[in-house]
PDB file of C-alpha atoms in Angstrom:
ATOM      1  CA  MET A1348      71.996  30.210 -31.058  1.00 95.00           C
ATOM      2  CA  LEU A1349      75.488  31.479 -31.973  1.00 98.00           C
ATOM      3  CA  ILE A1350      76.371  30.447 -35.506  1.00 98.00           C
ATOM      4  CA  ASP A1351      79.530  30.800 -37.536  1.00 98.00           C
ATOM      5  CA  SER A1352      78.054  31.201 -40.998  1.00 98.00           C
ATOM      6  CA  HIS A1353      81.358  30.818 -42.920  1.00 98.00           C
ATOM      7  CA  CYS A1354      84.515  28.899 -42.138  1.00 96.00           C
ATOM      8  CA  HIS A1355      86.893  26.505 -43.831  1.00 93.00           C
ATOM      9  CA  LEU A1356      87.286  23.380 -41.763  1.00 88.00           C
ATOM     10  CA  ASP A1357      89.157  21.765 -44.687  1.00 83.00           C
ATOM     11  CA  ARG A1358      92.007  24.162 -43.879  1.00 83.00           C
ATOM     12  CA  ILE A1359      92.340  22.984 -40.266  1.00 76.00           C
ATOM     13  CA  ASP A1360      95.882  22.086 -41.322  1.00 76.00           C
ATOM     14  CA  LEU A1361      96.728  25.781 -40.885  1.00 74.00           C
ATOM     15  CA  THR A1362      95.708  25.709 -37.206  1.00 77.00           C
ATOM     16  CA  PRO A1363      97.074  24.148 -33.999  1.00 78.00           C
ATOM     17  CA  TYR A1364      94.287  21.583 -34.365  1.00 78.00           C
ATOM     18  CA  ALA A1365      95.711  20.097 -37.604  1.00 74.00           C
ATOM     19  CA  GLN A1366      95.702  16.592 -36.103  1.00 77.00           C
ATOM     20  CA  ASN A1367      92.802  17.021 -33.683  1.00 84.00           C
ATOM     21  CA  PHE A1368      89.514  18.072 -35.324  1.00 86.00           C
ATOM     22  CA  ALA A1369      87.564  16.737 -32.352  1.00 88.00           C
ATOM     23  CA  GLN A1370      89.396  19.022 -29.973  1.00 90.00           C
ATOM     24  CA  MET A1371      88.694  22.073 -32.093  1.00 88.00           C
ATOM     25  CA  MET A1372      84.994  21.171 -32.228  1.00 91.00           C
ATOM     26  CA  GLU A1373      84.957  20.705 -28.473  1.00 93.00           C
ATOM     27  CA  GLN A1374      86.481  24.153 -27.933  1.00 92.00           C
ATOM     28  CA  THR A1375      83.973  25.610 -30.367  1.00 94.00           C
ATOM     29  CA  ARG A1376      81.034  24.139 -28.528  1.00 95.00           C
ATOM     30  CA  ILE A1377      82.394  25.202 -25.119  1.00 95.00           C
ATOM     31  CA  ALA A1378      82.531  28.778 -26.496  1.00 95.00           C
ATOM     32  CA  GLY A1379      78.795  28.541 -27.174  1.00 97.00           C
ATOM     33  CA  VAL A1380      78.870  28.101 -30.950  1.00 98.00           C
ATOM     34  CA  GLU A1381      75.970  25.831 -31.823  1.00 97.00           C
ATOM     35  CA  HIS A1382      76.233  25.587 -35.600  1.00 97.00           C
ATOM     36  CA  ILE A1383      78.895  26.042 -38.279  1.00 97.00           C
ATOM     37  CA  LEU A1384      78.705  26.333 -42.036  1.00 97.00           C
ATOM     38  CA  CYS A1385      81.858  24.813 -43.519  1.00 96.00           C
ATOM     39  CA  VAL A1386      82.320  26.401 -46.952  1.00 96.00           C
ATOM     40  CA  ALA A1387      83.973  24.583 -49.804  1.00 92.00           C
ATOM     41  CA  ILE A1388      86.800  26.068 -51.861  1.00 92.00           C
ATOM     42  CA  ASN A1389      87.109  23.241 -54.396  1.00 92.00           C
ATOM     43  CA  LEU A1390      85.681  19.814 -55.143  1.00 91.00           C
ATOM     44  CA  GLN A1391      88.999  18.042 -54.651  1.00 89.00           C
ATOM     45  CA  ASN A1392      88.927  18.706 -50.885  1.00 86.00           C
ATOM     46  CA  TYR A1393      85.247  17.968 -50.514  1.00 90.00           C
ATOM     47  CA  PRO A1394      85.350  14.176 -49.840  1.00 90.00           C
ATOM     48  CA  ALA A1395      87.917  14.589 -46.999  1.00 86.00           C
ATOM     49  CA  MET A1396      86.010  17.532 -45.565  1.00 88.00           C
ATOM     50  CA  ARG A1397      82.721  15.656 -45.675  1.00 90.00           C
ATOM     51  CA  THR A1398      84.250  12.611 -43.957  1.00 88.00           C
ATOM     52  CA  LYS A1399      85.715  14.865 -41.219  1.00 86.00           C
ATOM     53  CA  ILE A1400      82.386  16.379 -40.286  1.00 88.00           C
ATOM     54  CA  ALA A1401      80.245  13.271 -40.842  1.00 87.00           C
ATOM     55  CA  SER A1402      79.626  12.758 -37.113  1.00 87.00           C
ATOM     56  CA  SER A1403      78.990  16.445 -36.414  1.00 91.00           C
ATOM     57  CA  PRO A1404      75.272  17.298 -36.612  1.00 91.00           C
ATOM     58  CA  ASP A1405      76.058  20.938 -35.852  1.00 94.00           C
ATOM     59  CA  VAL A1406      78.125  21.392 -39.078  1.00 95.00           C
ATOM     60  CA  SER A1407      76.586  22.078 -42.527  1.00 96.00           C
ATOM     61  CA  VAL A1408      78.531  22.348 -45.749  1.00 96.00           C
ATOM     62  CA  SER A1409      78.480  23.996 -49.131  1.00 97.00           C
ATOM     63  CA  VAL A1410      79.863  22.888 -52.475  1.00 97.00           C
ATOM     64  CA  GLY A1411      81.737  25.102 -54.873  1.00 96.00           C
ATOM     65  CA  LEU A1412      84.956  26.343 -56.450  1.00 95.00           C
ATOM     66  CA  HIS A1413      86.564  29.445 -55.008  1.00 94.00           C
ATOM     67  CA  PRO A1414      87.305  32.152 -57.663  1.00 93.00           C
ATOM     68  CA  ASN A1415      90.962  32.107 -56.580  1.00 91.00           C
ATOM     69  CA  GLU A1416      91.366  28.465 -57.449  1.00 88.00           C
ATOM     70  CA  SER A1417      93.517  27.792 -60.534  1.00 82.00           C
ATOM     71  CA  PRO A1418      91.968  28.450 -63.959  1.00 80.00           C
ATOM     72  CA  GLU A1419      92.794  24.829 -64.777  1.00 82.00           C
ATOM     73  CA  HIS A1420      90.252  23.670 -62.257  1.00 84.00           C
ATOM     74  CA  THR A1421      87.060  22.962 -64.188  1.00 86.00           C
ATOM     75  CA  ILE A1422      83.527  22.622 -62.847  1.00 93.00           C
ATOM     76  CA  THR A1423      80.169  21.906 -64.361  1.00 96.00           C
ATOM     77  CA  VAL A1424      76.605  22.345 -63.290  1.00 97.00           C
ATOM     78  CA  ASP A1425      76.309  18.597 -63.035  1.00 97.00           C
ATOM     79  CA  ASP A1426      79.381  18.396 -60.768  1.00 95.00           C
ATOM     80  CA  LEU A1427      77.723  20.793 -58.316  1.00 97.00           C
ATOM     81  CA  LEU A1428      74.263  19.253 -58.568  1.00 97.00           C
ATOM     82  CA  LYS A1429      75.486  15.727 -57.879  1.00 95.00           C
ATOM     83  CA  LEU A1430      76.869  16.797 -54.487  1.00 94.00           C
ATOM     84  CA  ALA A1431      74.169  19.320 -53.674  1.00 95.00           C
ATOM     85  CA  THR A1432      71.288  16.950 -54.289  1.00 94.00           C
ATOM     86  CA  GLU A1433      72.765  13.703 -52.868  1.00 92.00           C
ATOM     87  CA  ASP A1434      74.055  15.103 -49.518  1.00 91.00           C
ATOM     88  CA  SER A1435      71.582  16.454 -46.976  1.00 92.00           C
ATOM     89  CA  LYS A1436      74.369  18.382 -45.252  1.00 94.00           C
ATOM     90  CA  VAL A1437      74.817  20.601 -48.321  1.00 96.00           C
ATOM     91  CA  VAL A1438      72.862  23.809 -47.765  1.00 97.00           C
ATOM     92  CA  ALA A1439      74.442  26.194 -50.271  1.00 98.00           C
ATOM     93  CA  ILE A1440      76.431  26.618 -53.496  1.00 98.00           C
ATOM     94  CA  GLY A1441      79.778  28.372 -53.176  1.00 96.00           C
ATOM     95  CA  GLU A1442      81.819  30.002 -52.298  1.00 97.00           C
ATOM     96  CA  THR A1443      81.783  31.565 -55.765  1.00 98.00           C
ATOM     97  CA  GLY A1444      82.133  34.966 -57.287  1.00 97.00           C
ATOM     98  CA  LEU A1445      84.872  37.225 -58.640  1.00 96.00           C
ATOM     99  CA  ASP A1446      88.261  38.273 -57.283  1.00 94.00           C
ATOM    100  CA  ASN A1447      90.190  40.877 -59.274  1.00 91.00           C
ATOM    101  CA  TYR A1448      92.686  41.400 -56.487  1.00 86.00           C
ATOM    102  CA  ARG A1449      94.371  37.981 -56.436  1.00 72.00           C
ATOM    103  CA  MET A1450      93.389  36.811 -59.925  1.00 66.00           C
ATOM    104  CA  PRO A1451      93.285  39.938 -62.109  1.00 67.00           C
ATOM    105  CA  LYS A1452      94.296  38.020 -65.303  1.00 69.00           C
ATOM    106  CA  ASN A1453      91.678  35.340 -64.880  1.00 72.00           C
ATOM    107  CA  THR A1454      88.501  37.379 -65.148  1.00 83.00           C
ATOM    108  CA  ASP A1455      86.897  35.594 -68.100  1.00 89.00           C
ATOM    109  CA  ARG A1456      87.391  32.177 -66.487  1.00 90.00           C
ATOM    110  CA  GLN A1457      86.120  33.411 -63.175  1.00 93.00           C
ATOM    111  CA  GLN A1458      83.024  34.845 -64.717  1.00 95.00           C
ATOM    112  CA  GLU A1459      82.350  31.583 -66.573  1.00 96.00           C
ATOM    113  CA  ARG A1460      82.641  29.564 -63.386  1.00 96.00           C
ATOM    114  CA  PHE A1461      80.534  32.071 -61.490  1.00 97.00           C
ATOM    115  CA  ARG A1462      77.680  31.698 -63.964  1.00 98.00           C
ATOM    116  CA  ILE A1463      77.914  27.907 -63.648  1.00 98.00           C
ATOM    117  CA  HIS A1464      77.485  28.144 -59.882  1.00 98.00           C
ATOM    118  CA  ILE A1465      74.447  30.409 -60.249  1.00 99.00           C
ATOM    119  CA  GLN A1466      72.842  28.037 -62.729  1.00 98.00           C
ATOM    120  CA  ALA A1467      73.416  25.091 -60.352  1.00 98.00           C
ATOM    121  CA  ALA A1468      71.969  27.042 -57.407  1.00 98.00           C
ATOM    122  CA  LYS A1469      68.862  27.887 -59.356  1.00 98.00           C
ATOM    123  CA  THR A1470      68.446  24.291 -60.499  1.00 98.00           C
ATOM    124  CA  CYS A1471      68.658  22.842 -57.009  1.00 97.00           C
ATOM    125  CA  SER A1472      67.079  25.852 -55.254  1.00 97.00           C
ATOM    126  CA  LYS A1473      69.945  26.451 -52.842  1.00 98.00           C
ATOM    127  CA  PRO A1474      71.333  29.845 -51.891  1.00 98.00           C
ATOM    128  CA  LEU A1475      74.654  31.219 -53.073  1.00 99.00           C
ATOM    129  CA  ILE A1476      77.687  32.159 -51.016  1.00 99.00           C
ATOM    130  CA  ILE A1477      79.331  35.101 -52.771  1.00 99.00           C
ATOM    131  CA  HIS A1478      82.947  36.152 -52.677  1.00 98.00           C
ATOM    132  CA  THR A1479      83.832  39.485 -54.286  1.00 97.00           C
ATOM    133  CA  ARG A1480      87.028  41.483 -54.096  1.00 95.00           C
ATOM    134  CA  GLN A1481      87.698  44.558 -56.236  1.00 94.00           C
ATOM    135  CA  ALA A1482      84.961  43.261 -58.523  1.00 96.00           C
ATOM    136  CA  ALA A1483      81.705  44.370 -56.983  1.00 97.00           C
ATOM    137  CA  GLN A1484      80.113  45.912 -60.066  1.00 97.00           C
ATOM    138  CA  ASP A1485      80.826  42.889 -62.259  1.00 96.00           C
ATOM    139  CA  THR A1486      79.613  40.569 -59.445  1.00 98.00           C
ATOM    140  CA  LEU A1487      76.327  42.434 -59.173  1.00 98.00           C
ATOM    141  CA  ARG A1488      75.933  42.577 -62.941  1.00 98.00           C
ATOM    142  CA  ILE A1489      76.308  38.851 -63.379  1.00 98.00           C
ATOM    143  CA  LEU A1490      73.959  38.132 -60.494  1.00 99.00           C
ATOM    144  CA  LYS A1491      71.324  40.311 -62.183  1.00 98.00           C
ATOM    145  CA  GLU A1492      71.925  38.818 -65.608  1.00 98.00           C
ATOM    146  CA  GLU A1493      71.572  35.274 -64.263  1.00 98.00           C
ATOM    147  CA  GLN A1494      68.577  36.203 -62.077  1.00 98.00           C
ATOM    148  CA  ALA A1495      70.301  34.974 -58.972  1.00 98.00           C
ATOM    149  CA  ALA A1496      67.772  36.768 -56.814  1.00 98.00           C
ATOM    150  CA  ASP A1497      65.557  33.713 -57.415  1.00 97.00           C
ATOM    151  CA  VAL A1498      67.690  31.818 -54.895  1.00 98.00           C
ATOM    152  CA  GLY A1499      69.399  34.628 -52.955  1.00 98.00           C
ATOM    153  CA  GLY A1500      72.184  33.979 -50.550  1.00 98.00           C
ATOM    154  CA  VAL A1501      74.915  36.011 -48.800  1.00 99.00           C
ATOM    155  CA  PHE A1502      77.875  38.185 -49.678  1.00 99.00           C
ATOM    156  CA  HIS A1503      80.331  36.782 -47.196  1.00 99.00           C
ATOM    157  CA  CYS A1504      83.135  38.739 -45.484  1.00 98.00           C
ATOM    158  CA  PHE A1505      81.641  41.959 -46.783  1.00 99.00           C
ATOM    159  CA  THR A1506      84.121  44.896 -47.009  1.00 98.00           C
ATOM    160  CA  GLU A1507      82.591  47.189 -49.599  1.00 98.00           C
ATOM    161  CA  ASN A1508      81.066  50.665 -49.155  1.00 98.00           C
ATOM    162  CA  TRP A1509      77.423  51.481 -48.370  1.00 98.00           C
ATOM    163  CA  ASP A1510      76.435  51.986 -51.975  1.00 98.00           C
ATOM    164  CA  ILE A1511      77.484  48.465 -52.807  1.00 98.00           C
ATOM    165  CA  ALA A1512      75.896  47.172 -49.631  1.00 99.00           C
ATOM    166  CA  LYS A1513      72.562  48.766 -50.546  1.00 99.00           C
ATOM    167  CA  ALA A1514      72.787  47.254 -54.048  1.00 98.00           C
ATOM    168  CA  VAL A1515      73.347  43.822 -52.518  1.00 99.00           C
ATOM    169  CA  LEU A1516      70.427  44.236 -50.151  1.00 99.00           C
ATOM    170  CA  ASP A1517      68.199  45.475 -52.961  1.00 98.00           C
ATOM    171  CA  LEU A1518      69.060  42.291 -54.878  1.00 98.00           C
ATOM    172  CA  GLY A1519      67.777  40.279 -51.931  1.00 98.00           C
ATOM    173  CA  PHE A1520      71.049  39.015 -50.590  1.00 99.00           C
ATOM    174  CA  LEU A1521      72.314  39.207 -47.012  1.00 99.00           C
ATOM    175  CA  LEU A1522      75.580  40.655 -45.798  1.00 99.00           C
ATOM    176  CA  SER A1523      77.942  38.747 -43.610  1.00 99.00           C
ATOM    177  CA  PHE A1524      80.708  40.377 -41.531  1.00 99.00           C
ATOM    178  CA  SER A1525      83.907  38.843 -40.230  1.00 99.00           C
ATOM    179  CA  GLY A1526      86.672  39.692 -37.773  1.00 98.00           C
ATOM    180  CA  ILE A1527      87.765  42.519 -40.117  1.00 98.00           C
ATOM    181  CA  ILE A1528      85.288  44.780 -38.294  1.00 98.00           C
ATOM    182  CA  THR A1529      87.511  44.535 -35.216  1.00 98.00           C
ATOM    183  CA  PHE A1530      90.585  45.868 -37.104  1.00 98.00           C
ATOM    184  CA  PRO A1531      91.695  49.354 -35.933  1.00 97.00           C
ATOM    185  CA  LYS A1532      91.511  50.874 -39.432  1.00 97.00           C
ATOM    186  CA  ALA A1533      88.092  49.400 -40.379  1.00 98.00           C
ATOM    187  CA  HIS A1534      86.189  52.642 -39.590  1.00 98.00           C
ATOM    188  CA  ASP A1535      84.404  52.783 -42.930  1.00 98.00           C
ATOM    189  CA  LEU A1536      83.323  49.145 -42.674  1.00 99.00           C
ATOM    190  CA  ARG A1537      81.961  49.636 -39.194  1.00 99.00           C
ATOM    191  CA  ALA A1538      79.919  52.601 -40.556  1.00 99.00           C
ATOM    192  CA  VAL A1539      78.396  50.194 -43.101  1.00 99.00           C
ATOM    193  CA  VAL A1540      77.597  47.618 -40.412  1.00 99.00           C
ATOM    194  CA  LYS A1541      75.720  50.268 -38.498  1.00 98.00           C
ATOM    195  CA  LYS A1542      73.368  50.835 -41.438  1.00 99.00           C
ATOM    196  CA  VAL A1543      72.571  47.202 -42.268  1.00 99.00           C
ATOM    197  CA  PRO A1544      69.108  46.109 -41.145  1.00 99.00           C
ATOM    198  CA  LEU A1545      69.286  43.461 -38.416  1.00 98.00           C
ATOM    199  CA  ASP A1546      67.185  41.029 -40.428  1.00 98.00           C
ATOM    200  CA  ARG A1547      69.685  41.126 -43.337  1.00 99.00           C
ATOM    201  CA  LEU A1548      72.876  40.427 -41.426  1.00 98.00           C
ATOM    202  CA  LEU A1549      75.013  37.386 -40.696  1.00 99.00           C
ATOM    203  CA  ILE A1550      78.297  36.908 -38.758  1.00 99.00           C
ATOM    204  CA  GLU A1551      81.232  34.645 -39.564  1.00 99.00           C
ATOM    205  CA  THR A1552      84.911  33.935 -38.905  1.00 98.00           C
ATOM    206  CA  ASP A1553      86.194  32.912 -42.347  1.00 97.00           C
ATOM    207  CA  SER A1554      88.555  30.853 -40.217  1.00 96.00           C
ATOM    208  CA  PRO A1555      91.394  29.944 -40.250  1.00 94.00           C
ATOM    209  CA  TYR A1556      91.832  33.396 -41.833  1.00 95.00           C
ATOM    210  CA  LEU A1557      91.075  36.962 -40.596  1.00 96.00           C
ATOM    211  CA  THR A1558      91.538  36.438 -36.892  1.00 97.00           C
ATOM    212  CA  PRO A1559      89.821  39.204 -34.931  1.00 98.00           C
ATOM    213  CA  VAL A1560      91.398  41.540 -32.470  1.00 97.00           C
ATOM    214  CA  PRO A1561      92.709  40.738 -29.828  1.00 96.00           C
ATOM    215  CA  TYR A1562      93.969  37.428 -31.286  1.00 95.00           C
ATOM    216  CA  ARG A1563      95.732  38.823 -34.392  1.00 94.00           C
ATOM    217  CA  GLY A1564      98.799  36.782 -35.231  1.00 91.00           C
ATOM    218  CA  LYS A1565      97.117  33.490 -34.304  1.00 92.00           C
ATOM    219  CA  SER A1566      95.050  31.264 -36.569  1.00 92.00           C
ATOM    220  CA  ASN A1567      91.344  31.961 -36.527  1.00 95.00           C
ATOM    221  CA  GLU A1568      88.783  29.455 -35.190  1.00 95.00           C
ATOM    222  CA  PRO A1569      84.993  29.201 -35.305  1.00 96.00           C
ATOM    223  CA  LYS A1570      84.771  29.952 -31.568  1.00 97.00           C
ATOM    224  CA  PHE A1571      85.981  33.502 -32.326  1.00 98.00           C
ATOM    225  CA  VAL A1572      82.635  34.264 -33.986  1.00 98.00           C
ATOM    226  CA  ALA A1573      81.600  35.306 -30.476  1.00 98.00           C
ATOM    227  CA  ILE A1574      84.004  38.289 -30.804  1.00 98.00           C
ATOM    228  CA  VAL A1575      82.423  39.243 -34.089  1.00 99.00           C
ATOM    229  CA  ALA A1576      78.977  39.049 -32.507  1.00 99.00           C
ATOM    230  CA  GLU A1577      80.049  41.326 -29.661  1.00 98.00           C
ATOM    231  CA  GLN A1578      81.525  43.905 -32.076  1.00 98.00           C
ATOM    232  CA  VAL A1579      78.459  43.956 -34.354  1.00 99.00           C
ATOM    233  CA  ALA A1580      76.142  44.304 -31.362  1.00 99.00           C
ATOM    234  CA  LYS A1581      78.234  47.199 -30.116  1.00 98.00           C
ATOM    235  CA  ILE A1582      78.141  48.916 -33.543  1.00 99.00           C
ATOM    236  CA  GLN A1583      74.400  48.447 -33.853  1.00 98.00           C
ATOM    237  CA  ASP A1584      73.838  49.477 -30.218  1.00 98.00           C
ATOM    238  CA  ILE A1585      71.858  46.361 -29.346  1.00 99.00           C
ATOM    239  CA  SER A1586      72.446  43.534 -26.858  1.00 99.00           C
ATOM    240  CA  VAL A1587      74.709  40.617 -27.839  1.00 98.00           C
ATOM    241  CA  THR A1588      71.766  38.294 -27.147  1.00 98.00           C
ATOM    242  CA  ARG A1589      69.519  40.094 -29.611  1.00 99.00           C
ATOM    243  CA  LEU A1590      72.260  40.092 -32.228  1.00 99.00           C
ATOM    244  CA  ILE A1591      72.904  36.389 -31.806  1.00 99.00           C
ATOM    245  CA  ASP A1592      69.193  35.517 -31.965  1.00 98.00           C
ATOM    246  CA  SER A1593      68.618  37.633 -35.017  1.00 99.00           C
ATOM    247  CA  THR A1594      71.589  36.342 -37.011  1.00 99.00           C
ATOM    248  CA  ALA A1595      70.623  32.766 -36.149  1.00 98.00           C
ATOM    249  CA  GLU A1596      67.090  33.410 -37.439  1.00 98.00           C
ATOM    250  CA  ASN A1597      68.545  34.925 -40.610  1.00 98.00           C
ATOM    251  CA  PHE A1598      70.842  31.972 -41.093  1.00 98.00           C
ATOM    252  CA  PHE A1599      68.055  29.421 -40.831  1.00 97.00           C
ATOM    253  CA  GLN A1600      65.822  31.369 -43.169  1.00 97.00           C
ATOM    254  CA  VAL A1601      68.519  31.427 -45.859  1.00 97.00           C
ATOM    255  CA  PHE A1602      70.258  28.084 -45.476  1.00 96.00           C
ATOM    256  CA  ARG A1603      67.634  25.815 -43.851  1.00 88.00           C
ATOM    257  CA  PRO A1604      70.145  23.271 -42.434  1.00 80.00           C
ATOM    258  CA  ILE A1605      69.099  19.881 -41.176  1.00 72.00           C
ATOM    259  CA  LEU A1606      70.049  19.638 -37.538  1.00 67.00           C
ATOM    260  CA  SER A1607      69.659  15.940 -36.871  1.00 53.00           C
TER     261      SER A1607
END
C-alpha cells in the first residue's frame, strides 16, 4: 500500500486543482496511492479541511499549529484534545516543533506551543508530527524533557545529518523523507537515507511544496510520493515493492488510521 504520510490538502489552492479536489484525489488513486495523511498547519483551516475530506475514507488528518504560524496564534491543550478525541479521522498531533530558519525571533513562543502539543499528544495517546529546521538540538531537548517518547511519532521531511538522525531514532521516533532526496545537491541527505533502518522509515510529499525531480517548477501532489518511494528504494538497494510494503507497515504501526 503506497502511502503519502504528510501532505497539506488545505493548501490545494496553490495547485491546479484549487477548484477540483475530487479530480486531484482521482489522480492520486490512479497513481496507486491508497492512503494520505493530511497534516494541519493551524486550527483556523481545520473545519474547511475536514469538510473537504469527509467523504474520503483513504484520508486521515492531524491537528496542530505549525511553528511558522504567527506568534499571535494561540493554542491550548484543550483546543487540541477537543478535535483529537471527537474526530475519528484524527490520528496525530502536529505538525509542531521548532523553526529557527523562518522564525528566529519567535523561539520562546514556539517552544511554549511545542510543549503544549506534546502534552496534548500524551493526554490523548496520539503520535506527534515533528517539524524542525535549524533547531534540532532544542527540538530533541524539549522532546526529552516532556517525555515525548511515551507517544513517539515522526520527524517529517527530515534533512539533518546522521548524528541527529540517530538521536531521533534512539528517542523512538521515525524519520520521513520527501522529494528533497531527489534534488541534485542532496548527496548528504541520501547518505543518511541509506543508513536508516527500513522499519523506522516513512515517505511523504509535503505537497504542495517540495516537488521532486523531474517535476520541479510545478506544484507538488500526493501522487508524486511514488517518485519518493522509487528514490528511497534505489538508495537502500531494495525493490520498490518492499519499500512500499515496509513504509505502509510503519505508517499503520505509528498512526493506526481507521480505514472505513
